[in-house]
Amino acid sequence: MSSSHPPIDPAQATDPIRATDNCRYCLMCRHVCPVGEVTKLESLSPHGWALTIASQRRGLIEWNTDSVGALYHCADCGLCRANCVTDQPLPNAIVAARNQVVESGLAPRPLYTLADALAHWGNPYAEQMPVQPTGAGEVALFVGDEAMYRWPAALEAATRLLEIIGIKPVLVGRGRNNGYLASSLGFAAVAHDLIAATIAEVAAVGARRLLVLAPADLYAFGDLAGERLQLKLPEGVVLEAVTDVLDNALQAGQLALRHAEQLAAWAYVDPTHSARIGRSGDAPRRLGAALGGEPLELFWRRERAHPSGATALRFSLPHMAYLLAQARLQDAQRQGAQIVVTEAPGDLAILSEVAPRLGMRVQGLYELLASQLV
Amino acid sequence: MYGSTFGHQMVQSELEEIVGANYVRADEVSRLVYSTDWSWMPQMWLDRGQPTPQPDFIVHPGSAEEIAEILRIANKYHIPVVPWGGGSGTQGGAAPVYGGIIVDTKRLNRILNIDEKSLTVTAQAGVIGTQLEWALNERGLTLPHYPASANCATVGGYLAPRGTGTISTKYGKAEDMVLSMQVVLPNGEIVRTPVVPQHAAGPDWFRLFLGAEGTFGIITEATLQVDYMPESRLLRAVLFSSLTDALEAGRLMMTRRLQPFVIRLYDPASTASVVHEILGYDFEGAYMVIGFDGDPDIAALQEQKAMEICVGLGARDLGRERGEKWWAHRYDFYYPPQTLKLPWMYGTTETVTTYDKIEALYWAQKRAIEETYRAQKIRYIGHFSHWFHWGAMLYSRFIIEQPPADAQEALALHNRVWNTAMTAVIDNGGMINEHHGIGLKLARFMRRQYGESWPFLLRIKETLDPNGIMNPGKTGF
Ligand SMILES: Cc1cc2nc3c(=O)[nH]c(=O)nc-3n(C[C@H](O)[C@H](O)[C@H](O)COP(=O)(O)OP(=O)(O)OC[C@H]3O[C@@H](n4cnc5c(N)ncnc54)[C@H](O)[C@@H]3O)c2cc1C
Ligand code: SF4
Ligand code: SF4
């Protein structure tokens, strides 16, 4: 019997760039692409990037300032793939093209400086080496750089909440980026070293559970590490979101919370990368609802949740990152919210930079929960 | 590239004055990406490393007034203007074959009003289908135009080529949902069609813009009829050993007004290929899915009557699960690599005609294509997916897995296959298209399709667009 579609290119398994041959003429995820949504440009949409890369391979265009600029507009948020029936790894293909651009020395200059900082200091925010873990234990909590330098209140509150339910984790990756930033910008080797260093710490402290504060970390130590860098957590280590752990405790009656008066007309923002990891988003909503009733829902939520700009765009194209943050806040505003709540330190940081301009407030979920402990 | 560098700069600054510099693009990447819509011809060309005609400018207007200004400039300098919604058209309708200005409507993305009493939605033309649907679903409503391209197509793009969606058999084509529209005419005049389509206050001129594919102006806004989300959707699959009996079953369901929302009848070749691959079923014969929706009691009764017809004509009941699975996976057929993909050559030679002719047309087209291109190992598959009280639509396709490597040769062969397919259609009393439109691909068949009425259509075009700026080369104009 003859097949009605061409066979899958077997080379795609080893060369992710080949996924662009599938995506270059497919428009089936354009409706969820956050960058396409704010720019309205076909060239800055999933198939636009795929066609650009595929055309470069065919000699129709070269990598130059314009085309590289376009390539770096993709937020690497994974919405396209999350909404793709055939799971095409387009974000990986775009990143693979960036790897080539970086290797040819054609990426924007400031990105090389940024990569040097990541390679040396492990973070782009402070000239400070990551803090080594102290002690050992079954449960580790990945801190990262955003909770260390951008939004420390989240870490303080999360550790307090965990303590209340009897978990005292060993802190790992204190001040070290989760590897996403370098990977997304096309610096695979730097990303590899960052993730490998955290994995080594997890192994060294003997943890069986690795807790993380944000979906970005779930993605970095899960799919990103495996698919882009062929790395994985030590055998038997389970990766868990702190929100899930707290939600389980809430359901089991181990966490008692008071109603938060200040939490009126609030919307929950699913943090960046939520959609690509297939997170339902029920746990943080239930936790929030325990404080202030049901949240108002953004149009771009749950499986179609747009990123808030807490992606590599913050460094490569800050203007685009702020546009995404603004779009999230305006989405919340349209639903009647004055306050947005989320848990991810990176999202909290960028949203709170933009919120005052729109007369809105941003609240960290962990901090809110910690302030309402009975 | 339009004119000299000087001329190009001049036009660019005039466009920037209208929409703002951020909304005019002329960069290499954008020009490349906007050089092809979803039609096979430019896609194949690019696939083989050959450049295609590119637009000079891509403009994103934010209002009908801005479009009017753009069209005035285009008239002044005689520059082609190509409306662009989602670029998902399969006929080359949005391909900028003569360069010029692409007017991308996606900034016109506001949903202006949802009237829950009259059950209408008023939306700007650039709203993407699925996004509109999500917004309606939040109020328990749906726009019952379900094309497989809802994720990428726009409201304007639904209407301009007269699209048809999966549940059209009950709810009609996209054009049947329109109450009224705002349109910018080629000379920059902004017109609004009457508030409702059914009236007796003069001729039905609003239909001029449905099917004109941007050659008569740019649709900027539409008020569309919506429906409540159905209370129930009953799906069921049946298998016929004879296509003739299956077609008769469909005809009886329609002429007895049982109101199925879907009748999807795969010919034996599709049953053995696509149905097998996407749904995993191994059936010999013609696989048919039927669906009834709305009030559960009424839908169940309608289904029962439909099953009596099917079984009476010798169909085997395959049960509900095999219908529901099709419904759940109905769009999977359109995701790569499951969809047709280069370097293959393919085309959807779909057509529509009355019941007395539809089967003969199917066999004539199948025979003509299979016999003429035997040497190229062509394959022909088809299904009947949109049914009317008077006839049905045949969604037929040809596929050549090893077309010539040379782009020009491949294009020439592609055009020959289309000639064969469309000759079979016209000779057997069909229309050269039912829902993808004419675009560039079928433009050359319009004169034959319309015969002595064609000069009349040409005069309308000349009156509306004397400088011929609107989407030149498309729909035969
Ligand atoms: C995977 C896939 C599945 C498809 N399935 C279906 C289907 O089930 N049913 C169906 O009907 N079609 C289908 N199509 C074809 C196509 O999606 C439709 O024709 C769609 O409605 C086009 O919308 P668009 O916004 O992408 O229009 P475009 O491709 O941008 O434009 C189509 C034509 O309309 C003109 N146009 C666009 N916007 C306007 C406007 N505002 N005013 C005037 N002219 C305008 C353009 O110039 C062009 O000639 C499919 C296409 C793909 C790629
Ligand atoms: S990721 Fe999937 S839906 Fe998106 S362009 Fe690629 S194949 Fe299409
Ligand atoms: S990763 Fe995000 S920004 Fe990039 S193409 Fe996919 S959806 Fe768009």
Coordinates of C-alpha atoms in Angstrom, one line a residue, chain A residues 261-269 294-298 328-342 351-352 354-363 368:
Chain A
E261 CA -7.3 40.9 52.3
Q262 CA -5.0 42.6 49.8
L263 CA -5.7 39.9 47.2
A264 CA -8.7 41.3 45.3
A265 CA -9.2 41.2 41.5
W266 CA -6.1 39.2 40.9
A267 CA -5.0 37.2 37.9
Y268 CA -2.6 34.3 37.8
V269 CA 0.1 34.5 35.2
E294 CA -10.5 32.1 42.3
P295 CA -8.1 34.0 40.1
L296 CA -9.2 35.9 37.0
E297 CA -8.0 34.1 34.0
L298 CA -5.8 35.5 31.2
R328 CA 0.7 39.7 29.7
L329 CA -0.2 42.6 32.0
Q330 CA -2.6 44.1 29.5
D331 CA -4.2 40.7 29.1
A332 CA -4.7 40.7 32.9
Q333 CA -6.0 44.2 32.8
R334 CA -8.6 43.3 30.1
Q335 CA -9.9 40.6 32.4
G336 CA -10.4 43.2 35.2
A337 CA -7.3 42.4 37.3
Q338 CA -5.2 45.0 39.1
I339 CA -2.8 42.5 40.6
V340 CA -1.0 39.7 38.9
V341 CA 0.4 36.8 40.8
T342 CA 3.0 34.3 39.8
L351 CA 6.6 41.9 35.2
S352 CA 7.3 44.2 38.1
V354 CA 6.7 47.0 33.5
A355 CA 3.7 46.9 35.9
P356 CA 4.0 50.4 37.3
R357 CA 3.6 51.9 33.8
L358 CA 0.2 50.3 33.6
G359 CA -0.8 51.1 37.2
M360 CA -0.7 47.4 38.1
R361 CA 0.9 45.4 41.0
V362 CA 2.9 42.2 40.9
Q363 CA 2.9 39.8 43.8
L368 CA 1.9 35.8 49.6

